mmCIF file with all atom_site columns, C-alpha atoms and ligand atoms in Angstrom:
data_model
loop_
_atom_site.group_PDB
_atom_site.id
_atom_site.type_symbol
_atom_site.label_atom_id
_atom_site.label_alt_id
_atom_site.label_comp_id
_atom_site.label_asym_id
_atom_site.label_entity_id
_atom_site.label_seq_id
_atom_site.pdbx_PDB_ins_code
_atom_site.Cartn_x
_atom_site.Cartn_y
_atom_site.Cartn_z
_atom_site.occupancy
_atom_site.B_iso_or_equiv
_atom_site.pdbx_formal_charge
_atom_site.auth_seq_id
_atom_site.auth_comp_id
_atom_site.auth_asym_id
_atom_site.auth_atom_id
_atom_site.pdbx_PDB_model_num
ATOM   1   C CA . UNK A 1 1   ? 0.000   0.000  0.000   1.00 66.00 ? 1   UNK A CA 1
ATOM   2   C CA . UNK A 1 2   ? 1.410   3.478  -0.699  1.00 69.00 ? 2   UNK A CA 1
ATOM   3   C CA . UNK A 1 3   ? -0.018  6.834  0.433   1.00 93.00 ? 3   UNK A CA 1
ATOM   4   C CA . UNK A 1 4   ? -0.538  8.305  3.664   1.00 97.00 ? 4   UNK A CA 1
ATOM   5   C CA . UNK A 1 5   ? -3.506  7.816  5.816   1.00 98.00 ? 5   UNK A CA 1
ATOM   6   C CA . UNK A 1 6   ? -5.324  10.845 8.179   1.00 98.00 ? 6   UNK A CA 1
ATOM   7   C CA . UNK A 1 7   ? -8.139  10.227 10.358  1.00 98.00 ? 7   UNK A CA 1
ATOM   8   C CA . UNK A 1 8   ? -10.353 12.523 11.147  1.00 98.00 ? 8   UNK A CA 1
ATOM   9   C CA . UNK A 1 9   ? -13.712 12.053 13.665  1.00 98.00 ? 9   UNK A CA 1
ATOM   10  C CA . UNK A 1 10  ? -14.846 13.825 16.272  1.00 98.00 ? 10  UNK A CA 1
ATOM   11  C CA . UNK A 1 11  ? -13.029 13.887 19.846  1.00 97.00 ? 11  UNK A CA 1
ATOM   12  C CA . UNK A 1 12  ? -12.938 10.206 21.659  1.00 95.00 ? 12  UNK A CA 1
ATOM   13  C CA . UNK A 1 13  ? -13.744 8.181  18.192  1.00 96.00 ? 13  UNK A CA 1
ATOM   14  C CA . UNK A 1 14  ? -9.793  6.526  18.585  1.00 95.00 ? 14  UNK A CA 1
ATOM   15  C CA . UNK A 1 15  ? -7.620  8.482  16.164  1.00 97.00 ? 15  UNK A CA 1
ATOM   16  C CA . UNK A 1 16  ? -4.987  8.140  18.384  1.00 97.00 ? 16  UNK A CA 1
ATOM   17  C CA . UNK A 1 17  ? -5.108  4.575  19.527  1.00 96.00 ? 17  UNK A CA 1
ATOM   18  C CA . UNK A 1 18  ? -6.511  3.424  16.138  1.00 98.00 ? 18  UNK A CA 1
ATOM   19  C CA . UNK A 1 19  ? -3.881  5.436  14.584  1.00 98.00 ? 19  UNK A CA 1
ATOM   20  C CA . UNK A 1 20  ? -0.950  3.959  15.829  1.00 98.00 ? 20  UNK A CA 1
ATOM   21  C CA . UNK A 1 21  ? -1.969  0.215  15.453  1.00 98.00 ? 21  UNK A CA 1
ATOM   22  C CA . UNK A 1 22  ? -2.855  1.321  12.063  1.00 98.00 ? 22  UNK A CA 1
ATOM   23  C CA . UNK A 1 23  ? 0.861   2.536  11.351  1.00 98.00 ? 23  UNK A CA 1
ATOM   24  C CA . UNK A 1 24  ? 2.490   -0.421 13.008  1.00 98.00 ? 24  UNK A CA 1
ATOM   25  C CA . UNK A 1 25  ? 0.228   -2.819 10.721  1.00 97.00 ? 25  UNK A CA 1
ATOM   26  C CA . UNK A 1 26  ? 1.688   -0.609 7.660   1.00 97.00 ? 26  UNK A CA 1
ATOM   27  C CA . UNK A 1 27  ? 5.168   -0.304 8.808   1.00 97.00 ? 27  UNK A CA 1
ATOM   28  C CA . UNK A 1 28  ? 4.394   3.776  8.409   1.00 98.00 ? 28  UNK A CA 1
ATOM   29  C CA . UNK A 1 29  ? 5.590   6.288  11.055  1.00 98.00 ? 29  UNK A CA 1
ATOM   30  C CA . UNK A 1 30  ? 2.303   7.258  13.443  1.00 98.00 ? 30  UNK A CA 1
ATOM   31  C CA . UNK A 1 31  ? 1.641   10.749 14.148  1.00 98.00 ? 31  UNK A CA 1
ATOM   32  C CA . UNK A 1 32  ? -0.541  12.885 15.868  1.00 98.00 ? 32  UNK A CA 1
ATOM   33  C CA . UNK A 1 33  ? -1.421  16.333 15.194  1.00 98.00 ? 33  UNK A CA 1
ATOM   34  C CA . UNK A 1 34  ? -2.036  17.423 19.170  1.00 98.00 ? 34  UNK A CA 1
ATOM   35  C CA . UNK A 1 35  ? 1.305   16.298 19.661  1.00 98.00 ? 35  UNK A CA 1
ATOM   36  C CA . UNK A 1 36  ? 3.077   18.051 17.259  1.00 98.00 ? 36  UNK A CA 1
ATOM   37  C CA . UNK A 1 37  ? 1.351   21.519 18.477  1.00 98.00 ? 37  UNK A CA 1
ATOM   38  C CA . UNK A 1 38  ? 2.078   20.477 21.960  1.00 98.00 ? 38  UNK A CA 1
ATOM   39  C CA . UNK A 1 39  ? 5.944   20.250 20.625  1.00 97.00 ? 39  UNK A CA 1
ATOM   40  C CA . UNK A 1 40  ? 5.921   23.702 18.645  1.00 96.00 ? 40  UNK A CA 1
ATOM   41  C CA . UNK A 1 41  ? 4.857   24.663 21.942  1.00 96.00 ? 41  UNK A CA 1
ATOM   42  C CA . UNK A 1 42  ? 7.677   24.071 23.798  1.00 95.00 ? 42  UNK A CA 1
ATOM   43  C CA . UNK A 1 43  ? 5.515   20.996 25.708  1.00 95.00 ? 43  UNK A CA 1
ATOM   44  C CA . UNK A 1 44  ? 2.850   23.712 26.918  1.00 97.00 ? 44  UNK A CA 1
ATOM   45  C CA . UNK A 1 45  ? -0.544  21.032 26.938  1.00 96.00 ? 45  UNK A CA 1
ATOM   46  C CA . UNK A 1 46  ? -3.187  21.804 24.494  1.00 97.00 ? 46  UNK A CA 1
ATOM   47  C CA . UNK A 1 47  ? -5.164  22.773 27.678  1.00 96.00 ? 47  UNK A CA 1
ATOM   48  C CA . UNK A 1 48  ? -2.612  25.146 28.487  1.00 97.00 ? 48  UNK A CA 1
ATOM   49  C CA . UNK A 1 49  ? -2.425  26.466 25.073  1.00 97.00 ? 49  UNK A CA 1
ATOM   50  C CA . UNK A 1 50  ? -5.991  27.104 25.282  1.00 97.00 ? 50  UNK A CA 1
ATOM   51  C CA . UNK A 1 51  ? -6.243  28.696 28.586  1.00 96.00 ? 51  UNK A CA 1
ATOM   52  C CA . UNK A 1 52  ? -3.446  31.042 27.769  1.00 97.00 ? 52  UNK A CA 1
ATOM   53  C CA . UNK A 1 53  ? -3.251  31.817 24.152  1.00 97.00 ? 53  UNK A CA 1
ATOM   54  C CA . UNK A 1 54  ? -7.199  31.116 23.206  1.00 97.00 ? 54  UNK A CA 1
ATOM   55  C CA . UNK A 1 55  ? -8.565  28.501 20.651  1.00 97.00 ? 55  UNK A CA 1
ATOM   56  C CA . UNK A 1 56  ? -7.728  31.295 17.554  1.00 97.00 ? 56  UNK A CA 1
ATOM   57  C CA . UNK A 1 57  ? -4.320  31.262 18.533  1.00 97.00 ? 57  UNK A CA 1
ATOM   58  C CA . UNK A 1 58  ? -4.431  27.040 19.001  1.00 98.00 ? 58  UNK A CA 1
ATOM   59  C CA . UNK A 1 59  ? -5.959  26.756 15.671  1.00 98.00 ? 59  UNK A CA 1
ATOM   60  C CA . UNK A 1 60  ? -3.526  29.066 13.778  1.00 98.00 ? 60  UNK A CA 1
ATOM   61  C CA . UNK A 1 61  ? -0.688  26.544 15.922  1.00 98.00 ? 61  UNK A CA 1
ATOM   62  C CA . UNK A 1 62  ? -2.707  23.243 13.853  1.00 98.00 ? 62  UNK A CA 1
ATOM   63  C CA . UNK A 1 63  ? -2.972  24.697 10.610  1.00 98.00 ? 63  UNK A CA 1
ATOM   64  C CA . UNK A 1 64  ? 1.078   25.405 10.861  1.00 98.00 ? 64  UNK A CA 1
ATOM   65  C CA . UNK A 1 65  ? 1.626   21.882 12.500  1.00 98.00 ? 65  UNK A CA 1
ATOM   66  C CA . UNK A 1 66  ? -0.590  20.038 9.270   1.00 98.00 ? 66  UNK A CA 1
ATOM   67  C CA . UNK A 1 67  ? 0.810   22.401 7.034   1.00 98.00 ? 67  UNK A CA 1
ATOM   68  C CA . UNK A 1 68  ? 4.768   21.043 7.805   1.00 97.00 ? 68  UNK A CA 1
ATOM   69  C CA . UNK A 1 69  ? 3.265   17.418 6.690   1.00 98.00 ? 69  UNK A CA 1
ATOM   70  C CA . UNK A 1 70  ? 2.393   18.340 3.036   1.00 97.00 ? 70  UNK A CA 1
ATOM   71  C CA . UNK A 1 71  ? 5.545   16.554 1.742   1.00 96.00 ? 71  UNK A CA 1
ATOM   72  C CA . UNK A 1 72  ? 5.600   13.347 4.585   1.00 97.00 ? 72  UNK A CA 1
ATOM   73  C CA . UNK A 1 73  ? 5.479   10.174 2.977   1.00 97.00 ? 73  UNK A CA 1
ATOM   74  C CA . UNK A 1 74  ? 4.233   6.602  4.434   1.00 97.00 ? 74  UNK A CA 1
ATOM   75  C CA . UNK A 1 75  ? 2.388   8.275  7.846   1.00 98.00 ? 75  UNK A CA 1
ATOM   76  C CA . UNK A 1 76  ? -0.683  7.944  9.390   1.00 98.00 ? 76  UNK A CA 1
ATOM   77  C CA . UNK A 1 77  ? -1.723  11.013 10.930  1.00 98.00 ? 77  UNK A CA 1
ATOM   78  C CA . UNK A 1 78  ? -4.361  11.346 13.585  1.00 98.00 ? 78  UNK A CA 1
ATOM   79  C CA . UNK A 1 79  ? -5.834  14.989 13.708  1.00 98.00 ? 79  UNK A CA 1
ATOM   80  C CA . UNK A 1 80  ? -7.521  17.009 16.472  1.00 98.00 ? 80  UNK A CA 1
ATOM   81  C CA . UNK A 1 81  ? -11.541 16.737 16.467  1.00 98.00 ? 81  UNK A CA 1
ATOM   82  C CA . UNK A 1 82  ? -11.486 20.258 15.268  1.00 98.00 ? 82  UNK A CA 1
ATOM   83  C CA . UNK A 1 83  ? -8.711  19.916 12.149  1.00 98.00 ? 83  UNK A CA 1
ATOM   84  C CA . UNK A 1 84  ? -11.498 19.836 9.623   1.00 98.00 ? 84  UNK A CA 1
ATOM   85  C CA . UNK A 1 85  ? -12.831 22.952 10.520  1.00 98.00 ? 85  UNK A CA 1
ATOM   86  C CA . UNK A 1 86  ? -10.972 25.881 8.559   1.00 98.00 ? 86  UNK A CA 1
ATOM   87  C CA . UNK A 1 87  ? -11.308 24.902 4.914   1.00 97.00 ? 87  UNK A CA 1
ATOM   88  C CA . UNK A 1 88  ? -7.555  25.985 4.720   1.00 98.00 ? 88  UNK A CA 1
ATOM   89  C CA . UNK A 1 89  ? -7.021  22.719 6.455   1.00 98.00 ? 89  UNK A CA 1
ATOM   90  C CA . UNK A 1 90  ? -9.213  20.832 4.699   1.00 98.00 ? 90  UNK A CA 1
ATOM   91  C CA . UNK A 1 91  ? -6.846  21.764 1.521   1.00 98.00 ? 91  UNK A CA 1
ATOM   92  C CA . UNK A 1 92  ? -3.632  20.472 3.200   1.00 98.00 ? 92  UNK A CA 1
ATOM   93  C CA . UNK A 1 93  ? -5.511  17.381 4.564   1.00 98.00 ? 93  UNK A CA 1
ATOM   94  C CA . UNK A 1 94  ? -6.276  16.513 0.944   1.00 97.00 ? 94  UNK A CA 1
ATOM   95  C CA . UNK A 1 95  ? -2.848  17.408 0.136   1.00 97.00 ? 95  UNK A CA 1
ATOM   96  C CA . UNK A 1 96  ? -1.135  14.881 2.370   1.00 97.00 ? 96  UNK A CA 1
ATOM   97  C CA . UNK A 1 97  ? -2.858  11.842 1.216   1.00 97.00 ? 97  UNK A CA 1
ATOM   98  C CA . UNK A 1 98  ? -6.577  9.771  1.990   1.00 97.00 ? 98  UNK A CA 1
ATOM   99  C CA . UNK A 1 99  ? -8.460  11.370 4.559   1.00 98.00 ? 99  UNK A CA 1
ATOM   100 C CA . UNK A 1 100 ? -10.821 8.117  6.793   1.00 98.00 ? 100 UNK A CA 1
ATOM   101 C CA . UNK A 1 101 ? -13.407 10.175 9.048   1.00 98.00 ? 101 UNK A CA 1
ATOM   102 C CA . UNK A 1 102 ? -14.001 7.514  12.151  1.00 98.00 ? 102 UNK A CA 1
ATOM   103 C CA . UNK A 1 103 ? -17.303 7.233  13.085  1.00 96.00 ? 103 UNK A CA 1
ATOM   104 C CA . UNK A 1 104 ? -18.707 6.111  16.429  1.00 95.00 ? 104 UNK A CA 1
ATOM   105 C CA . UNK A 1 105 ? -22.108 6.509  18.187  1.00 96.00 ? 105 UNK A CA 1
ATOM   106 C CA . UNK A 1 106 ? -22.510 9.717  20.289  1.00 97.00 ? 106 UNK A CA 1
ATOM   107 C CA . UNK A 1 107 ? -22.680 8.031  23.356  1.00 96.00 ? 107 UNK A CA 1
ATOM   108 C CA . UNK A 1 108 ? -19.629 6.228  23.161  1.00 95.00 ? 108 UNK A CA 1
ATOM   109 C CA . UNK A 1 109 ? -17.711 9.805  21.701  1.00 96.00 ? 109 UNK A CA 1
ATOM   110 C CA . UNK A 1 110 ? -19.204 11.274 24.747  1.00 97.00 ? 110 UNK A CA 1
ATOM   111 C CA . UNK A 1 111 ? -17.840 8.896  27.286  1.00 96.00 ? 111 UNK A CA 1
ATOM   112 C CA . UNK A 1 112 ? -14.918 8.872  26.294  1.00 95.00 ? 112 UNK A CA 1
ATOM   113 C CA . UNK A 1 113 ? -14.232 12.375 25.257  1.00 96.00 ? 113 UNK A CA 1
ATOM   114 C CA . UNK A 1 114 ? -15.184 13.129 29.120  1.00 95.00 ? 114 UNK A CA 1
ATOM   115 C CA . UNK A 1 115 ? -13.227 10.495 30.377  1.00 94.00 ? 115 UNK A CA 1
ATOM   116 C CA . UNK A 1 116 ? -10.332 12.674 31.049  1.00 88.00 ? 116 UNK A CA 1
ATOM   117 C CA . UNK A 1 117 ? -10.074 16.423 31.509  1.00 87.00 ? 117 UNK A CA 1
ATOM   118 C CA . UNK A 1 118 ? -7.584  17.184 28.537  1.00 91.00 ? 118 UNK A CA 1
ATOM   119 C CA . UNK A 1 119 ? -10.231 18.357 26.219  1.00 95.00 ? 119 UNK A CA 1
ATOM   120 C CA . UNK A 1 120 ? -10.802 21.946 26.648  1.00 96.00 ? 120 UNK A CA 1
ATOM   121 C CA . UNK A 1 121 ? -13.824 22.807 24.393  1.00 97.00 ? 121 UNK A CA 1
ATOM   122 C CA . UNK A 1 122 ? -15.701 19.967 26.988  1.00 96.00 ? 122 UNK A CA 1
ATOM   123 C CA . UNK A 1 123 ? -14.298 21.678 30.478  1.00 95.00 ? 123 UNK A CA 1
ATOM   124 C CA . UNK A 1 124 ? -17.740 23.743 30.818  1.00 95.00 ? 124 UNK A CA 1
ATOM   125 C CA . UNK A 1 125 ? -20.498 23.564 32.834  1.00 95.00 ? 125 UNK A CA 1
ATOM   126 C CA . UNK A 1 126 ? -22.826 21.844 30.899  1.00 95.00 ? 126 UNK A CA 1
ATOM   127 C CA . UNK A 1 127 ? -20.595 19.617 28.754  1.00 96.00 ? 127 UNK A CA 1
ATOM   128 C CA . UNK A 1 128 ? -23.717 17.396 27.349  1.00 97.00 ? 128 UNK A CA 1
ATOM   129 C CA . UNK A 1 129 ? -25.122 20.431 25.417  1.00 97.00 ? 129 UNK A CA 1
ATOM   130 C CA . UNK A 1 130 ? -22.048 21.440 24.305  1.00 97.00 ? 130 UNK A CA 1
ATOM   131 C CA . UNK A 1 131 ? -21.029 18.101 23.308  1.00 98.00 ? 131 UNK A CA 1
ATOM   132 C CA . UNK A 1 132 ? -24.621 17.702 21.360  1.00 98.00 ? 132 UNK A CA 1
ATOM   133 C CA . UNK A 1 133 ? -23.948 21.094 19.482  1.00 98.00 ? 133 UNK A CA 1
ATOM   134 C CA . UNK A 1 134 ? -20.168 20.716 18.363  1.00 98.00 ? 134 UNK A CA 1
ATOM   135 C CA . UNK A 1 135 ? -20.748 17.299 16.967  1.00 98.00 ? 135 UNK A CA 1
ATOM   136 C CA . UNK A 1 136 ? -24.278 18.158 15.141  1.00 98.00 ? 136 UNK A CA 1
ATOM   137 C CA . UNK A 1 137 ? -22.357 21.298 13.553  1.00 98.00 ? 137 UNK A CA 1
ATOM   138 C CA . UNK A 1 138 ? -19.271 19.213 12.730  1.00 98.00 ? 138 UNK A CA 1
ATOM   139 C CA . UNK A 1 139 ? -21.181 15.932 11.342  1.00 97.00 ? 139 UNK A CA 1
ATOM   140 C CA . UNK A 1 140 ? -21.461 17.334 7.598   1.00 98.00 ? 140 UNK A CA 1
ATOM   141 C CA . UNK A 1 141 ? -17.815 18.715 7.587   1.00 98.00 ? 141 UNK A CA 1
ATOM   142 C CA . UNK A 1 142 ? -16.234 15.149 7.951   1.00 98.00 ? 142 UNK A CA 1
ATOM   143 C CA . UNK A 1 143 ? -18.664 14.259 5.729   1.00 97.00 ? 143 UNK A CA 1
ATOM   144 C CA . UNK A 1 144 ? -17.110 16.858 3.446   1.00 97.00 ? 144 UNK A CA 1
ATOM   145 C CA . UNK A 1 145 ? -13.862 15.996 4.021   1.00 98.00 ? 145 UNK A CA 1
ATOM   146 C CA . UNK A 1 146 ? -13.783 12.466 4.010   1.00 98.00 ? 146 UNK A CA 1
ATOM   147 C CA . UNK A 1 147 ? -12.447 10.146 0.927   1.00 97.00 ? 147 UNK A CA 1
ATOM   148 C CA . UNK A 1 148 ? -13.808 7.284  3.510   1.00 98.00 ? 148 UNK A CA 1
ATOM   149 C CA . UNK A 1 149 ? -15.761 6.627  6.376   1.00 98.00 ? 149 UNK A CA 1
ATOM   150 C CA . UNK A 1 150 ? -15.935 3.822  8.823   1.00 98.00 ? 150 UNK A CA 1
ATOM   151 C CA . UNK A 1 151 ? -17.760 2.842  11.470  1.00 96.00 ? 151 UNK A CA 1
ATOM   152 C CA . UNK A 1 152 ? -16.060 1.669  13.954  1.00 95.00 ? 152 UNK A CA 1
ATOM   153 C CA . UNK A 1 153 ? -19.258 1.279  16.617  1.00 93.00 ? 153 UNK A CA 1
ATOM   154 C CA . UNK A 1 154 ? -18.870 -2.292 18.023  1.00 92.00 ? 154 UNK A CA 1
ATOM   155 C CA . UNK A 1 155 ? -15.943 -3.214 16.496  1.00 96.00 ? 155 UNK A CA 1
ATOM   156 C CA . UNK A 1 156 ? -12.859 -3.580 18.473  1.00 96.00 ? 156 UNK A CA 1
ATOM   157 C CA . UNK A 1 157 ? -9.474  -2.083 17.512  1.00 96.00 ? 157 UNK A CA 1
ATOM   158 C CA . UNK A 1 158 ? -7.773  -4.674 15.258  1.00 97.00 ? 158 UNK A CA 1
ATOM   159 C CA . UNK A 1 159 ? -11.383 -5.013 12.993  1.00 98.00 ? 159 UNK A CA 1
ATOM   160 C CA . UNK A 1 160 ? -10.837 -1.272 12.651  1.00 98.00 ? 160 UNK A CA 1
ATOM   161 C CA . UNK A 1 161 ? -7.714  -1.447 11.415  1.00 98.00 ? 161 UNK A CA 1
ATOM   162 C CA . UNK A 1 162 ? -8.523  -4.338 8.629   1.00 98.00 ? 162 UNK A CA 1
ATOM   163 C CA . UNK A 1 163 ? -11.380 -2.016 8.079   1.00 98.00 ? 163 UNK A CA 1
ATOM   164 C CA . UNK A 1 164 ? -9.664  0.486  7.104   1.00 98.00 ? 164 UNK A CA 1
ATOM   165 C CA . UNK A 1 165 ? -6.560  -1.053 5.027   1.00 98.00 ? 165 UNK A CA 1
ATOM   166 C CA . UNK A 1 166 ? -9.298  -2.722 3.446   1.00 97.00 ? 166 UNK A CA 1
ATOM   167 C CA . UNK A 1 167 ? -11.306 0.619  2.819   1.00 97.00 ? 167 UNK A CA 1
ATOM   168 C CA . UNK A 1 168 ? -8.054  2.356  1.510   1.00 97.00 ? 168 UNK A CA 1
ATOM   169 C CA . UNK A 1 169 ? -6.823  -0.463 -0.779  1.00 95.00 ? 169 UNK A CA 1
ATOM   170 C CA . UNK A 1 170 ? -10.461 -0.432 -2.496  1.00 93.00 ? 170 UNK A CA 1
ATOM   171 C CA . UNK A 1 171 ? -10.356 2.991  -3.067  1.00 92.00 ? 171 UNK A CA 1
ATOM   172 C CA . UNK A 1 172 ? -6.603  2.940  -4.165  1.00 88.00 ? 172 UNK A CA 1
ATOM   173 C CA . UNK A 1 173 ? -7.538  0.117  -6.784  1.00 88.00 ? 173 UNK A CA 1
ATOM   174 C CA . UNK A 1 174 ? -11.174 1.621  -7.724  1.00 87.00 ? 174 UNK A CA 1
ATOM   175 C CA . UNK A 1 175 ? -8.801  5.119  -8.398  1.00 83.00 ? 175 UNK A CA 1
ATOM   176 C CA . UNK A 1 176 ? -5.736  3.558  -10.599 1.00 78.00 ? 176 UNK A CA 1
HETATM 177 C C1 . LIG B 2 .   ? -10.373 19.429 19.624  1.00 58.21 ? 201 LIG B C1 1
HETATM 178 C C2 . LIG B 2 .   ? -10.004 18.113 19.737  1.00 58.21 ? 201 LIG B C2 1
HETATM 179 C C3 . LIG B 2 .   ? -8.808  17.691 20.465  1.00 58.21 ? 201 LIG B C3 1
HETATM 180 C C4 . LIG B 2 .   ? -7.764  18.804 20.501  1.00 58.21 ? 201 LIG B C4 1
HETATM 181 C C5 . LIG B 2 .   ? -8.370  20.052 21.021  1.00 58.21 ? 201 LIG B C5 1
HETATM 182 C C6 . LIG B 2 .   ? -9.553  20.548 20.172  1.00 58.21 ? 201 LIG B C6 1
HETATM 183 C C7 . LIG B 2 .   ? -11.614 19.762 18.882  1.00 58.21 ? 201 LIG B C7 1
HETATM 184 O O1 . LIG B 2 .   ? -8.238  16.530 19.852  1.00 58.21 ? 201 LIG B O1 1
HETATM 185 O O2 . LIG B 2 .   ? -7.237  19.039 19.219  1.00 58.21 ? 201 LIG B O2 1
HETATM 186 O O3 . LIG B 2 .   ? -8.793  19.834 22.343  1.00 58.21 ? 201 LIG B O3 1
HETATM 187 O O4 . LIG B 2 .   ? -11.808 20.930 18.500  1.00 58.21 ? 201 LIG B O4 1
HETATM 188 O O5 . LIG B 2 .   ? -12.421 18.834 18.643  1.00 58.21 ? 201 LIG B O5 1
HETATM 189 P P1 . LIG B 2 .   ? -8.902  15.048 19.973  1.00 58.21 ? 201 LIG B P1 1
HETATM 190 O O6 . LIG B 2 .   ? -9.935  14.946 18.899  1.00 58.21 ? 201 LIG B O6 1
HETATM 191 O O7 . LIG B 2 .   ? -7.754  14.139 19.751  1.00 58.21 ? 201 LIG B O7 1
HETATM 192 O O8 . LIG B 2 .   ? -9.487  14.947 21.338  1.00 58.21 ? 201 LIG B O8 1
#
């Protein structure tokens, strides 16, 4: 298989996790867009970055962090829930190879985007509602953005990753 492989999804569908089995499977190098801003940043957490710069200032951080991947070859990138958002990004995802949107039922996102307190945009008061209104504005922008989508509801980790190798190769072979 050649080409590199981003997944996009909402927070607490398994980029991360997924991602990295996915890249061991390939023999690709895995990584992971939170990271790499958390690196520009000198190790300052994406919370921190947040709470002290403002999510304008974290988003201009992603775009520059996807941006330095336009000419990586045999990754798999896992984004941030929100990397789909400015079209700009969009463009460079496209750029940098096949772009797999994982898809999980809300109430599994929601329990495990909460699980932890290292997701900002969820540290409010009421993060149910918010929850409910970032992922009903986002579902038709990883629908926009996606070459492929899989649902990875019920399966476990390894029958995601055939999933998506399959997915990718099918595409691959229905595109040469
Ligand atoms: C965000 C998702 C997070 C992280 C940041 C903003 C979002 O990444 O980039 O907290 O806007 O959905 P994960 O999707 O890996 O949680």
């Amino acid at each position: 298989m050649s080409g590199n492989i981003i997944l996009i999804g909402f927070m607490g569908c398994g980029k991360s996790s997924i991602g990295r089995r996915l890249a061991s499977r390939l023999g690709y190098a895995f990584l992971d867009s939170d990271e790499l801003i958390v690196e520009s940043a000198q190790g300052k957490s994406i919370s921190d970055i947040f709470a002290e710069e403002g999510e304008d200032r974290f988003r201009e951080r992603e775009t520059g962090a996807l941006q330095e991947l336009i000419d990586s070859t045999s990754i798999v990138l896992a984004t941030g829930g929100g990397a789909v958002l400015r079209p700009e990004n969009r463009e460079i995802l496209r750029k940098i190879g096949t772009t797999v949107w994982l898809y999980a039922d809300p109430e599994i996102l929601f329990e495990r985007a909460t699980r932890n307190r290292k997701r900002p945009l969820l540290e409010v008061e009421n993060p149910r509602t918010t929850f409910n209104t970032l992922l009903e504005s986002r579902l038709p922008i990883y629908e926009e953005a996606a070459d492929l989508k899989i649902d990875a509801s019920g399966l476990s980790h390894e029958q995601t990753v055939e999933s998506i190798v399959y997915a990718v190769k099918g595409r691959a072979s229905r595109d040469a």
